[in-house]
PDB file of C-alpha atoms in Angstrom:
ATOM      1  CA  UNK A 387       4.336 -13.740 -23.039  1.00  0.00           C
ATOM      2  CA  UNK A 388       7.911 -14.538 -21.779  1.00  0.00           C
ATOM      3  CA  UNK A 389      11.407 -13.322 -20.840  1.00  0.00           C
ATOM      4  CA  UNK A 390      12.037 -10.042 -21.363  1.00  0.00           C
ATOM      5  CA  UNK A 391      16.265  -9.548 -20.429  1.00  0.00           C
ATOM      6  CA  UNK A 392      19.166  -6.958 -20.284  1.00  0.00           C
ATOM      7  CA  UNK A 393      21.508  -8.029 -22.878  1.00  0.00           C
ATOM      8  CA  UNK A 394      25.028  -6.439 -22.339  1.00  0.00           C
ATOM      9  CA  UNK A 395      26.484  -6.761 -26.110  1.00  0.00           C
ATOM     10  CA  UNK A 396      29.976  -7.265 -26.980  1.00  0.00           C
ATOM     11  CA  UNK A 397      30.868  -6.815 -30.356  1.00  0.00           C
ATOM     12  CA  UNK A 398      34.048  -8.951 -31.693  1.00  0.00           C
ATOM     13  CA  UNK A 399      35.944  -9.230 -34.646  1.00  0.00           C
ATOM     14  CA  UNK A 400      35.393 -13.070 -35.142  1.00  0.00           C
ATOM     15  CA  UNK A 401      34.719 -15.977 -32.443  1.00  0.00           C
ATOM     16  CA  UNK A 402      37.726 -17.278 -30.846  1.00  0.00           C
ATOM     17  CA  UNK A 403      38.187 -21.128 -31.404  1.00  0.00           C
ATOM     18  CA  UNK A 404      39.824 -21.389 -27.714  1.00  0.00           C
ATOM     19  CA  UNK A 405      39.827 -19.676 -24.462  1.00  0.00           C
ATOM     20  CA  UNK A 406      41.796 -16.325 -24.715  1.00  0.00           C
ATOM     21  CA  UNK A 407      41.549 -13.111 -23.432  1.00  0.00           C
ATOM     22  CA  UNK A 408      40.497 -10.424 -26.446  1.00  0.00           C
ATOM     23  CA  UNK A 409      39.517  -6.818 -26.542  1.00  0.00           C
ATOM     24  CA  UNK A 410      35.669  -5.257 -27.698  1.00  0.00           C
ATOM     25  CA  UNK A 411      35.149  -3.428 -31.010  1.00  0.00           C
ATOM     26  CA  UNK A 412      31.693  -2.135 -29.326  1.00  0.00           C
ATOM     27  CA  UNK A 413      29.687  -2.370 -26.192  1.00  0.00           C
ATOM     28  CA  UNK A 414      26.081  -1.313 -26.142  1.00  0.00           C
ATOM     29  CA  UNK A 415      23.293  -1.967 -23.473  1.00  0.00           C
ATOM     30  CA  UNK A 416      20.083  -3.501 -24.991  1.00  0.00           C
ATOM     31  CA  UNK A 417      17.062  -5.079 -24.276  1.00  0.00           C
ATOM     32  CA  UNK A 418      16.283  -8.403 -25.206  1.00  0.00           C
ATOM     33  CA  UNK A 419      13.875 -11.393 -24.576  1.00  0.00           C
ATOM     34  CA  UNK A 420      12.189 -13.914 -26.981  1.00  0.00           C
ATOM     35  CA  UNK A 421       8.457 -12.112 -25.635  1.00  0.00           C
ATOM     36  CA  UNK A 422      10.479  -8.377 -25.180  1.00  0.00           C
ATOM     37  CA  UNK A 423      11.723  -8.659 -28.488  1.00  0.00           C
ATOM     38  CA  UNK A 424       8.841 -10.017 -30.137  1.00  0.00           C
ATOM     39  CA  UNK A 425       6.485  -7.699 -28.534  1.00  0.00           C
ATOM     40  CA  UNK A 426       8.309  -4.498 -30.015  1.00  0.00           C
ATOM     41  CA  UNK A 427       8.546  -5.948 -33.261  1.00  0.00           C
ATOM     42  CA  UNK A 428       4.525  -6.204 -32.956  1.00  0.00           C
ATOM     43  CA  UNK A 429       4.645  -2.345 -32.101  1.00  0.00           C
ATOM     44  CA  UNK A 430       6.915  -1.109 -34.349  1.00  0.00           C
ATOM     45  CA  UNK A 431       4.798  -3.010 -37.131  1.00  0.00           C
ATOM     46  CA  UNK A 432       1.622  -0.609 -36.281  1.00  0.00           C
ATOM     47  CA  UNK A 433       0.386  -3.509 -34.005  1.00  0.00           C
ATOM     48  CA  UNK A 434      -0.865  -3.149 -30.617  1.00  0.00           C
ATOM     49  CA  UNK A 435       1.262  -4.971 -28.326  1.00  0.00           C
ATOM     50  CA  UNK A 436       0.936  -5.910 -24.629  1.00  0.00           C
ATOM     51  CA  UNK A 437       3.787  -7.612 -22.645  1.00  0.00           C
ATOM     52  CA  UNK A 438       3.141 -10.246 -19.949  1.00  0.00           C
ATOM     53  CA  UNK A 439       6.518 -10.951 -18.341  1.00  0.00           C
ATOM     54  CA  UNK A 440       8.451 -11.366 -15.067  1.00  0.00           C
ATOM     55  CA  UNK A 441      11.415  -8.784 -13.766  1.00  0.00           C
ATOM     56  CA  UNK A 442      12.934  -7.705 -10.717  1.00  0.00           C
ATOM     57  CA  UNK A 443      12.312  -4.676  -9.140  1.00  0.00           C
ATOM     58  CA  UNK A 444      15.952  -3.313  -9.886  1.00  0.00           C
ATOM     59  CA  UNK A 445      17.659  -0.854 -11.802  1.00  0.00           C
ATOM     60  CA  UNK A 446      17.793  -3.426 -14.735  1.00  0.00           C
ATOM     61  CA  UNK A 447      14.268  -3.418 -15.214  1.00  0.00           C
ATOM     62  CA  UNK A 448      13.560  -0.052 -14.456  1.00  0.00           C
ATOM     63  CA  UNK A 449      15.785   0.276 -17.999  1.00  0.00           C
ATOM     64  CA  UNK A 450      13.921  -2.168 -19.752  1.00  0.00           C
ATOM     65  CA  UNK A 451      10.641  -0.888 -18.755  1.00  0.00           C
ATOM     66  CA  UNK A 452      11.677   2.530 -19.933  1.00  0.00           C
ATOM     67  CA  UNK A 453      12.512   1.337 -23.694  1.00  0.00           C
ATOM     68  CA  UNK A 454       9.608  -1.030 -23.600  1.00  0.00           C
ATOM     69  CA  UNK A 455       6.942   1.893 -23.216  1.00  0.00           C
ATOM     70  CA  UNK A 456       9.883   3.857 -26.030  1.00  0.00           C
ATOM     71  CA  UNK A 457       8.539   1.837 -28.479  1.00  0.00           C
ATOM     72  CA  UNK A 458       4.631   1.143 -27.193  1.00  0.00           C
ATOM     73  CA  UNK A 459       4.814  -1.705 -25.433  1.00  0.00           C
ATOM     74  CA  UNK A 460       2.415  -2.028 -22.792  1.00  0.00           C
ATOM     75  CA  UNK A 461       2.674  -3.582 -19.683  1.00  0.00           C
ATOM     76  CA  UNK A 462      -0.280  -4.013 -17.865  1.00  0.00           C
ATOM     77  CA  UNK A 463       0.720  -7.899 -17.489  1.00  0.00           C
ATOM     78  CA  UNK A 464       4.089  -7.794 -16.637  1.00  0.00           C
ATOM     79  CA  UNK A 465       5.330  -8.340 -12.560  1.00  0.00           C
ATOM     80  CA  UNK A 466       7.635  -6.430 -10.860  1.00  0.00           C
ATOM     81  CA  UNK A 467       8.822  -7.822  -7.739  1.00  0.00           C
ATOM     82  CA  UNK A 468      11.427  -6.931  -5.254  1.00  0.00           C
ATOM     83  CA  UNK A 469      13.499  -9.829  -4.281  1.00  0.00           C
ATOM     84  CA  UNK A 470      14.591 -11.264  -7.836  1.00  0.00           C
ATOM     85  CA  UNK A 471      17.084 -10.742 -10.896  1.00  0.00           C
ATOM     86  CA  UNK A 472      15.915  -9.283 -13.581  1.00  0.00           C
ATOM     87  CA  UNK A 473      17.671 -11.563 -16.443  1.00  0.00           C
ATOM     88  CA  UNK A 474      20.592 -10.571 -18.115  1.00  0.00           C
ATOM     89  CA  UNK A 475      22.812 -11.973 -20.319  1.00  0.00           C
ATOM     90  CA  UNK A 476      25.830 -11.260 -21.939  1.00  0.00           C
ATOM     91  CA  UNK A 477      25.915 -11.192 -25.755  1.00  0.00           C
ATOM     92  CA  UNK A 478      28.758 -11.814 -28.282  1.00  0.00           C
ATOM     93  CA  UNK A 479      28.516 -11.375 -31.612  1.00  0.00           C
ATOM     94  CA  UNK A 480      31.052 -11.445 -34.405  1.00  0.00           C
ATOM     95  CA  UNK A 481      31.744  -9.717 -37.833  1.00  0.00           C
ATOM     96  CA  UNK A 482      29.464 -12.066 -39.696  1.00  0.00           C
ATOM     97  CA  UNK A 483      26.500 -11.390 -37.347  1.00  0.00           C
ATOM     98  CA  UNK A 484      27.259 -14.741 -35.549  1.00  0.00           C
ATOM     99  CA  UNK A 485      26.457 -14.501 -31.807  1.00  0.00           C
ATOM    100  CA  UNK A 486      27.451 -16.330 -28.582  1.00  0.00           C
ATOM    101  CA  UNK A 487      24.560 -15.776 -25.977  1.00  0.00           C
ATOM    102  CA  UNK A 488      25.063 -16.321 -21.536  1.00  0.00           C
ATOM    103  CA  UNK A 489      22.105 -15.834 -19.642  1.00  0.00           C
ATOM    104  CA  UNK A 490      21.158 -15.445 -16.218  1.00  0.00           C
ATOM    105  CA  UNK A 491      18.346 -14.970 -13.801  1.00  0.00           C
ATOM    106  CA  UNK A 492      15.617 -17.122 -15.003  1.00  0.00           C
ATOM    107  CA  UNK A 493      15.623 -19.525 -11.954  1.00  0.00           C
ATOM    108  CA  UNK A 494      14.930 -17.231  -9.787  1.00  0.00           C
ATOM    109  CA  UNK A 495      11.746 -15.914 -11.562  1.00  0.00           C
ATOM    110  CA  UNK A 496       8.302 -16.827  -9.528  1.00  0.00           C
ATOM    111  CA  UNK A 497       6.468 -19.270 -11.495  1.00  0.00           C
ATOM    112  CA  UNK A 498       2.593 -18.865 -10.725  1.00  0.00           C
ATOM    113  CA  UNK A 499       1.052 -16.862 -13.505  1.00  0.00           C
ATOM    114  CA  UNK A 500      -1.709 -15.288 -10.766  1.00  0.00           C
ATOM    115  CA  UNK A 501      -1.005 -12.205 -12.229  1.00  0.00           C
ATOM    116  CA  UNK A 502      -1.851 -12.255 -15.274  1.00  0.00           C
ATOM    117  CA  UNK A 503      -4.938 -10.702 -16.817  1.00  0.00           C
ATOM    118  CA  UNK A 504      -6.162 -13.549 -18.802  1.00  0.00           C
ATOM    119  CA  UNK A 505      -9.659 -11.940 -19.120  1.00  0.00           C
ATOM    120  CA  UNK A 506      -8.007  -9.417 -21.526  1.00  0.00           C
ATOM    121  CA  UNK A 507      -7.163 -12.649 -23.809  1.00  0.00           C
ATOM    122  CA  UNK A 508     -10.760 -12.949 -25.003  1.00  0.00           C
ATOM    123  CA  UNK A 509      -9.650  -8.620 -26.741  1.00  0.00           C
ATOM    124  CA  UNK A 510      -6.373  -9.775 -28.231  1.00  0.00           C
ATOM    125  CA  UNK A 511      -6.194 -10.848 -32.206  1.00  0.00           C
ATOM    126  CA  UNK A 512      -3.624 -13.189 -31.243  1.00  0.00           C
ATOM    127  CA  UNK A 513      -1.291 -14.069 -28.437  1.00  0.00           C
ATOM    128  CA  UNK A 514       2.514 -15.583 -28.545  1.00  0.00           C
ATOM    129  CA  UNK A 515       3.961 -17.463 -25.706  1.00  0.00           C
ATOM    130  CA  UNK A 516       7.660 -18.320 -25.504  1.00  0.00           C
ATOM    131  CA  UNK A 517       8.944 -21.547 -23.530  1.00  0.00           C
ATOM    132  CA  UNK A 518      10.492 -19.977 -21.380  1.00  0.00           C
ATOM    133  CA  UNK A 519       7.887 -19.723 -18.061  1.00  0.00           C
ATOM    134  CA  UNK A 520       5.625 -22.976 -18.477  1.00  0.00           C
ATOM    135  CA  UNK A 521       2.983 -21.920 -16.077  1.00  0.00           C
ATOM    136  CA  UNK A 522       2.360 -18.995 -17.884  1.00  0.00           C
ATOM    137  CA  UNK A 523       2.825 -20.421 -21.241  1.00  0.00           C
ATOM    138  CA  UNK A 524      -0.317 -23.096 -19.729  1.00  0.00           C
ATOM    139  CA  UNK A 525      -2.250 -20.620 -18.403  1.00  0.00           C
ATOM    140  CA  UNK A 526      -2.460 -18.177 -21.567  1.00  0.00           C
ATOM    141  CA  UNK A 527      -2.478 -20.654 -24.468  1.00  0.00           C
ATOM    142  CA  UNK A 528      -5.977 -22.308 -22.346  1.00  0.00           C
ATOM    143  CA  UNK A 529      -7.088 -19.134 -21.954  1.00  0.00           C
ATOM    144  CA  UNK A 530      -6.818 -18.346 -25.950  1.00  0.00           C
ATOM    145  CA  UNK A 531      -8.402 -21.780 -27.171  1.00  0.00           C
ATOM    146  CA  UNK A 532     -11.323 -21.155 -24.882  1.00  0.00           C
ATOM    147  CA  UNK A 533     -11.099 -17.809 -26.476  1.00  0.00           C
ATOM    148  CA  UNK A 534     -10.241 -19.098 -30.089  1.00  0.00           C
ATOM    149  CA  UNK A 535      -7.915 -16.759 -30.285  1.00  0.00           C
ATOM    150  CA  UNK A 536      -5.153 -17.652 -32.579  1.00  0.00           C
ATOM    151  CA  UNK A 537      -2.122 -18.660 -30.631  1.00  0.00           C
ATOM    152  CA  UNK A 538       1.887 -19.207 -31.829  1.00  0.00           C
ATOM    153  CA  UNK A 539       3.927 -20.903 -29.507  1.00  0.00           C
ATOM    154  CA  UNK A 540       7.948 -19.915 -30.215  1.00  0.00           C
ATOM    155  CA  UNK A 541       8.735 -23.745 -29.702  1.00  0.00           C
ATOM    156  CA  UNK A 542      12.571 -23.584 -28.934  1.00  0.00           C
ATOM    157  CA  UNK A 543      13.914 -27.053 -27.183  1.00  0.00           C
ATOM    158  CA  UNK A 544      13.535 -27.420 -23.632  1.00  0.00           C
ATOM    159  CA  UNK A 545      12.202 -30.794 -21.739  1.00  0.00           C
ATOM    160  CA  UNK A 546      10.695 -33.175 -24.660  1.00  0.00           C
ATOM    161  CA  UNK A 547       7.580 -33.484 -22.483  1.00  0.00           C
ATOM    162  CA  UNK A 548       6.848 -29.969 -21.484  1.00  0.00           C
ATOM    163  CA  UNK A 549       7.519 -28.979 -25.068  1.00  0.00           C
ATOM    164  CA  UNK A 550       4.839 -31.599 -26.725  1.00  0.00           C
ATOM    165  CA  UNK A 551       2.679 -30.171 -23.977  1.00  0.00           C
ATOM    166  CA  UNK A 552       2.924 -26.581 -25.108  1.00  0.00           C
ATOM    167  CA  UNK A 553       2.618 -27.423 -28.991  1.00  0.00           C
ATOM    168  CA  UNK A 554      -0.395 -29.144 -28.302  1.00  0.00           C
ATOM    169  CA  UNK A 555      -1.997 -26.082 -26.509  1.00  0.00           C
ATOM    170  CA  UNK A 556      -1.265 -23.937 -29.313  1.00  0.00           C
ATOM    171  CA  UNK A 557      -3.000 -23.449 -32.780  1.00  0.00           C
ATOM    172  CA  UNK A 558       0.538 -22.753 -34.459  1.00  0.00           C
ATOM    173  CA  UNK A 559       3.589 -24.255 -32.886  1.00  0.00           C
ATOM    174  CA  UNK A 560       6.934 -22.807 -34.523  1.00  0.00           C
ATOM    175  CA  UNK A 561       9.848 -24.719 -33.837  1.00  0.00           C
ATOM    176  CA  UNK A 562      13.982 -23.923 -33.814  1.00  0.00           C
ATOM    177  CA  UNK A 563      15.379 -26.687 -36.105  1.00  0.00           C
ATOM    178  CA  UNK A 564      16.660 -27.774 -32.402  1.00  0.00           C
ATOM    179  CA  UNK A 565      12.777 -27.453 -30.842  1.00  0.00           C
ATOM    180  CA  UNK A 566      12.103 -29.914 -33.756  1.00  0.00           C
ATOM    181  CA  UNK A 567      14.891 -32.210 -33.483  1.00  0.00           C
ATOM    182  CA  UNK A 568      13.936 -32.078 -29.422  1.00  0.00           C
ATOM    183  CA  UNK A 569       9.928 -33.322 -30.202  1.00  0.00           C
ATOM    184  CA  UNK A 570      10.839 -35.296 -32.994  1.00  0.00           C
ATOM    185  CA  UNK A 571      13.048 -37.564 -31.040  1.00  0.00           C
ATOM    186  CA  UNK A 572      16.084 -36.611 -33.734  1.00  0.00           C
ATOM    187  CA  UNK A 573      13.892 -36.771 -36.557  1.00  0.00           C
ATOM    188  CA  UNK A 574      15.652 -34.031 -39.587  1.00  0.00           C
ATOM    189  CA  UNK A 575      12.740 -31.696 -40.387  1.00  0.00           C
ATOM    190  CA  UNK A 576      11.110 -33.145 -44.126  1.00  0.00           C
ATOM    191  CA  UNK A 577       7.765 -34.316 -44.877  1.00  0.00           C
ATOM    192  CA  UNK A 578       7.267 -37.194 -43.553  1.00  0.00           C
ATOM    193  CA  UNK A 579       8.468 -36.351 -40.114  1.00  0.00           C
ATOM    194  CA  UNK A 580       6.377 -32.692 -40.258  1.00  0.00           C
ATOM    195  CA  UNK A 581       3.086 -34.694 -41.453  1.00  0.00           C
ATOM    196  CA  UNK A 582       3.781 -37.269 -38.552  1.00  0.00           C
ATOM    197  CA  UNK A 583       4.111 -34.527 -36.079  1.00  0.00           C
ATOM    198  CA  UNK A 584       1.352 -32.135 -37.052  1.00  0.00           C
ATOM    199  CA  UNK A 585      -1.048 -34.896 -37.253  1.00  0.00           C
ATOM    200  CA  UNK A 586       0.148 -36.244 -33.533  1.00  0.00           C
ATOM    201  CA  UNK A 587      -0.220 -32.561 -32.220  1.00  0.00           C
ATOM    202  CA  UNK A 588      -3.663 -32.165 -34.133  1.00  0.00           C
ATOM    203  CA  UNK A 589      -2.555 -28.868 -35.898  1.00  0.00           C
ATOM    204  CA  UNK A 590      -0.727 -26.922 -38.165  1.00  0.00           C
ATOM    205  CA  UNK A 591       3.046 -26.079 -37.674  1.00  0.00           C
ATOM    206  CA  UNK A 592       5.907 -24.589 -38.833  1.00  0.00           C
ATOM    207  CA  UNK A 593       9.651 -24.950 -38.688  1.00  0.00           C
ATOM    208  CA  UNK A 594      12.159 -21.987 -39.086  1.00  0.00           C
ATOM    209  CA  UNK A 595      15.671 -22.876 -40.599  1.00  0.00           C
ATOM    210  CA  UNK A 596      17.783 -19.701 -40.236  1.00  0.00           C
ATOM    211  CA  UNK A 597      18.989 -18.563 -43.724  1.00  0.00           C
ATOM    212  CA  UNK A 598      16.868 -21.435 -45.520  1.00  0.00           C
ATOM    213  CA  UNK A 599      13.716 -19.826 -44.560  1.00  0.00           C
ATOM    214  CA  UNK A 600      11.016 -21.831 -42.558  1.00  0.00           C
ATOM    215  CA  UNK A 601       8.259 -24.651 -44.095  1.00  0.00           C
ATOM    216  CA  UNK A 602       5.154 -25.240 -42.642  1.00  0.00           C
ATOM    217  CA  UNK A 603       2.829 -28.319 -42.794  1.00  0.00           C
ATOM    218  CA  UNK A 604      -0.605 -26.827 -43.982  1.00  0.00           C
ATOM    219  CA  UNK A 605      -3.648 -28.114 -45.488  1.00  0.00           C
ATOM    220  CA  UNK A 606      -2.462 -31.766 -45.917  1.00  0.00           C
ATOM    221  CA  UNK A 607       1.081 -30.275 -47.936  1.00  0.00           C
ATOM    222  CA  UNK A 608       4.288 -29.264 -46.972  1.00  0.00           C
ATOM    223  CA  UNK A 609       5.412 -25.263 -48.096  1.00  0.00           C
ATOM    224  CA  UNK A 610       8.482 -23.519 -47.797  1.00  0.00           C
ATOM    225  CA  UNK A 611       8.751 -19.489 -47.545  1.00  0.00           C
ATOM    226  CA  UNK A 612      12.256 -18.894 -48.296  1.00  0.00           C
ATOM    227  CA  UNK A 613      14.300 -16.160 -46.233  1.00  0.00           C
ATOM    228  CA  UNK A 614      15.051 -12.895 -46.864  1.00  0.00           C
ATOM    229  CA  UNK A 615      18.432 -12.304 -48.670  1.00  0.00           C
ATOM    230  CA  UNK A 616      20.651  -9.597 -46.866  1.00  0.00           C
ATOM    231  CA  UNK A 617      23.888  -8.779 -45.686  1.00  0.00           C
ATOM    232  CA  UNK A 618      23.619 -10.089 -41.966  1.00  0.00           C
ATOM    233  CA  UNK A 619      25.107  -7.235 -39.441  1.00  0.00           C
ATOM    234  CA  UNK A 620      23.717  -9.206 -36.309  1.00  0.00           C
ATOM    235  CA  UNK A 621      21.171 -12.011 -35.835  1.00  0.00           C
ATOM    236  CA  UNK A 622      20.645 -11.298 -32.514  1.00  0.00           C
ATOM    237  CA  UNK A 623      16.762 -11.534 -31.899  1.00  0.00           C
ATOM    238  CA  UNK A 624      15.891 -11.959 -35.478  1.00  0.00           C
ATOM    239  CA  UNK A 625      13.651 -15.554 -34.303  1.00  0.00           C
ATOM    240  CA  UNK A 626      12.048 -13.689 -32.140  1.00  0.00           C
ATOM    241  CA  UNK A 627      11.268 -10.920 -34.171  1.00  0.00           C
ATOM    242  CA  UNK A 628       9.449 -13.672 -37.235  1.00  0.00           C
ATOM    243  CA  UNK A 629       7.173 -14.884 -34.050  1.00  0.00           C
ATOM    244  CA  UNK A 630       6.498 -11.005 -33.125  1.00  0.00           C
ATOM    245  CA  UNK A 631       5.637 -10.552 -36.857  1.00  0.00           C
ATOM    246  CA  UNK A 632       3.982 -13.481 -37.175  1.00  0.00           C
ATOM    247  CA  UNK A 633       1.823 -13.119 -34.640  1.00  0.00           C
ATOM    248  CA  UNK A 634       1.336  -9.538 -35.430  1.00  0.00           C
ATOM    249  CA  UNK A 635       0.018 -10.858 -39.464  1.00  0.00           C
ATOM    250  CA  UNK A 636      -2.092 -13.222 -37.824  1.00  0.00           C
ATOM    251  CA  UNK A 637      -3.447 -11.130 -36.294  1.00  0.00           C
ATOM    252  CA  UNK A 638      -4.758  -9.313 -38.973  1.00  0.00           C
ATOM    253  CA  UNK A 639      -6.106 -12.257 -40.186  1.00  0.00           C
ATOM    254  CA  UNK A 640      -3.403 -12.825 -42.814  1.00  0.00           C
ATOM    255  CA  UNK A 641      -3.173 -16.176 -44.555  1.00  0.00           C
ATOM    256  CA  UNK A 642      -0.781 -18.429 -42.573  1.00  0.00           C
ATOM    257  CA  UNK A 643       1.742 -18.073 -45.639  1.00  0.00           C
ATOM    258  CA  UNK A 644       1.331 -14.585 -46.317  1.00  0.00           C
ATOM    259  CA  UNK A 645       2.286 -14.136 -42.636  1.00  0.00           C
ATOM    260  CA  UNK A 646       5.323 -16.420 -42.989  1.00  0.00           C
ATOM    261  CA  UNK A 647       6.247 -14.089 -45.718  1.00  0.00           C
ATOM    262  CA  UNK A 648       5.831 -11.072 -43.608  1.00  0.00           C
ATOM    263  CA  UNK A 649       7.924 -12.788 -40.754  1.00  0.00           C
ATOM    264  CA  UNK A 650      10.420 -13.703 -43.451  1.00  0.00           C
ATOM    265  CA  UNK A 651      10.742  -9.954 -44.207  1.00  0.00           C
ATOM    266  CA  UNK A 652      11.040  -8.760 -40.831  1.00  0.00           C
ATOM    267  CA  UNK A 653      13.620 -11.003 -39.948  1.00  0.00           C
ATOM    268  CA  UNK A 654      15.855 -10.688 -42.286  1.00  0.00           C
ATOM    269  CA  UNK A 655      15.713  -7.051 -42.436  1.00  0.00           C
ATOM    270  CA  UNK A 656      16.415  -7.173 -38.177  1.00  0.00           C
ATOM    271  CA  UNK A 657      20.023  -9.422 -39.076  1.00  0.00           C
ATOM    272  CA  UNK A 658      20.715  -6.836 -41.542  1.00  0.00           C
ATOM    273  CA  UNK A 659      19.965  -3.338 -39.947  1.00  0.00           C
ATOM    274  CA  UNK A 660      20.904  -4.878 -35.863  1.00  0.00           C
ATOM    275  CA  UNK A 661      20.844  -1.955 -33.299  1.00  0.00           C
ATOM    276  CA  UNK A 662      18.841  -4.503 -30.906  1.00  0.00           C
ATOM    277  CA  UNK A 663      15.085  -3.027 -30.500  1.00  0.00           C
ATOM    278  CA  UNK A 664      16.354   0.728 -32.072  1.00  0.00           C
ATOM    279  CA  UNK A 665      17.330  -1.032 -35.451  1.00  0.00           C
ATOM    280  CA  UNK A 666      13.214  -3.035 -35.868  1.00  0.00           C
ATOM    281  CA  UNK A 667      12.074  -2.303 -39.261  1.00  0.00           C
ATOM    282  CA  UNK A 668       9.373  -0.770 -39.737  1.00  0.00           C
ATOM    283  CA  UNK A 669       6.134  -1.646 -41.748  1.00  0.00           C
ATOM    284  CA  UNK A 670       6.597   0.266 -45.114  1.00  0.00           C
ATOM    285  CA  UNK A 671      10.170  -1.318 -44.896  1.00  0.00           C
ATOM    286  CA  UNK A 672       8.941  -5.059 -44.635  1.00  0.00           C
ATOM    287  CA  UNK A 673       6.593  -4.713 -46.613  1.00  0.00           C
ATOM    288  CA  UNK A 674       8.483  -3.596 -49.434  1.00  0.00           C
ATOM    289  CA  UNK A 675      10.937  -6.043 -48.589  1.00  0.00           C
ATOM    290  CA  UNK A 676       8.488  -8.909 -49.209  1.00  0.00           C
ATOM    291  CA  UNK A 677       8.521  -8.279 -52.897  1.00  0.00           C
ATOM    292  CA  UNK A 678      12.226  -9.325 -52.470  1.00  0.00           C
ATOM    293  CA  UNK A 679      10.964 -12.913 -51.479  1.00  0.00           C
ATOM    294  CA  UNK A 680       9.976 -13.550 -55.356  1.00  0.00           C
TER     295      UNK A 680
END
C-alpha cells in the first residue's frame, strides 16, 4: 500500500556537476511507485498481489492502471478520483545506473483511507505499506496485527515522529540507511545502535545499504545478507522491488533471512536488467541468482 506514479525517464550519459542544458540518450514512459513497484515484483514472482493506492482520474492513471493489470496486479483497493494528479515524476539516470528522481502530485492526494478494504487483510499472507500516505499506512498495519498478519513497513525518512510511529505498527520495519539515520537521531547503522532500536520498537528490523547488502537485528544477533553482485544498468526501483520480494518470501513463510536473500536476488537482478516494471525478474531467475550470494 502506497504511491503508485508515472515516471517520465531520461536517460543521460553521466550527471552534470552544474546547471546546463544537455541532450537525452533515451526517453521511455514507465510506471513507478515504492507500493506500484513493489506490488509487480510480488506478481511477477508467482505471488498474488493486490494494490491499495491513490490516483487521479486522468489519462496518467488510466496508463498505469493498464500495465498494473499487464503484469497481475489487482486493484480492488486502489481510488480513482476526479479532481487530483496522478503523481509523476521525472527520472534521470546516468551510465552507471545512478539516478536523479523529481516528483510531483502527492499533496494533492486525499488522505482518509475509507476506502480501503481492510476486511480482505485478515486473506493476505502478508501486507507492505510504504511511508508515503500515513493514514493508510495506520489503518492497514492495525488492521494486520489484529490480523497477525506479517507486516513490512518500507521505512524511508520522513517526519522522525510519524516514522517511529509506523515502525512500531509493523512486525518488520526496513529502513533506507537515511530512514535509519532519521529514527536513530544520526546514529550510523552497527550493533549497538540496531539492538537499541529494535528493542525500543519491540521487534525485529532490518536495514538495507545499497551495494553492501542489508543486516537485520534478529534473535538477540546482528546478520548481514550481502547484495547481489551485477553490472548495474539502472537502480531505479530496485528498494522497492527487495520490500515487494520480501514481502512476497514472507509470505510464504520463508525464514526472515532466507527472504532477505531472496530480496537480495531480486534486487540486484532489477539494477542489472532495468526496463522499469518490463525488465522484473522473474522467479526461476532469482532464484538461481541466490546461489550467487555464496
Amino acid at each position: 500500500m502506497g504511491t503508485t506514479t508515472l515516471d517520465q525517464v531520461l536517460e543521460i550519459e553521466e550527471m552534470p556537476k552544474q546547471a546546463i542544458k544537455i541532450p537525452a540518450l533515451r526517453h521511455a514512459k514507465r510506471g513507478g511507485g515504492p507500493a506500484a513497484t513493489a506490488a509487480v515484483a510480488c506478481a511477477v514472482l508467482d505471488q498474488p498481489a493486490e494494490l491499495w493506492s491513490r490516483m487521479g482520474a486522468d489519462p496518467e492513471s488510466e496508463f498505469l492502471r493498464e500495465r498494473l493489470l499487464h503484469h497481475g496486479v489487482g486493484l480492488s483497493g486502489t481510488l480513482f478520483r476526479n479532481g487530483v494528479d496522478t503523481v509523476t515524476a521525472v527520472v534521470i539516470v546516468d551510465r552507471k545506473g545512478e539516478r536523479f528522481i523529481v516528483g510531483y502530485g502527492h499533496a494533492s492526494l486525499p488522505c482518509s483511507s475509507e476506502h480501503l478494504p481492510l476486511d480482505q487483510v485478515v486473506k493476505a499472507g502478508a501486507v507492505l505499506a510504504d511511508i508515503t500516505w500515513y493514514e493508510g499506512a495506520v489503518a492497514l498495519l492495525d488492521a494486520a496485527r489484529a490480523a497477525k498478519v506479517p507486516s513490512v513497513l518500507d521505512a524511508e525518512g520522513i517526519d522522525h515522529d510519524k516514522l517511529f510511529d509506523l515502525a512500531r505498527r509493523s512486525s518488520l520495519p526496513v529502513f533506507s540507511e537515511d530512514g535509519f539515520a532519521l529514527i536513530s537521531r544520526g546514529a550510523a547503522p552497527d550493533a549497538a545502535s540496531c539492538k537499541a532500536l529494535a528493542e525500543s520498537l519491540g521487534t525485529t528490523i532490518g536495514v538495507t545499504l545499497g551495494s553492501e547488502g542489508s543486516i537485520w537485528w534478529t534473535d538477540g544477533g546482528l546478520a548481514h545478507v550481502p547484495a547481489l553482485p551485477v553490472t548495474v544498468q539502472d537502480t531505479t526501483g530496485a528498494g522497492d522491488v527487495f520490500h515487494g520480494a520480501l514481502t512476497a518470501a514472507l509470505a510464504e513463510r520463508q525464514p526472515l533471512l532466507q527472504a532477505a536473500r531472496f530480496a537480495s536476488a531480486a534486487a540486484g537482478l532489477k539494477c542489472e536488467l532495468g526496463n522499469g516494471w518490463d525488465g522484473m525478474p522473474g522467479r526461476r531467475a532469482v532464484e538461481q541468482a541466490m546461489e550467487r550470494l555464496g
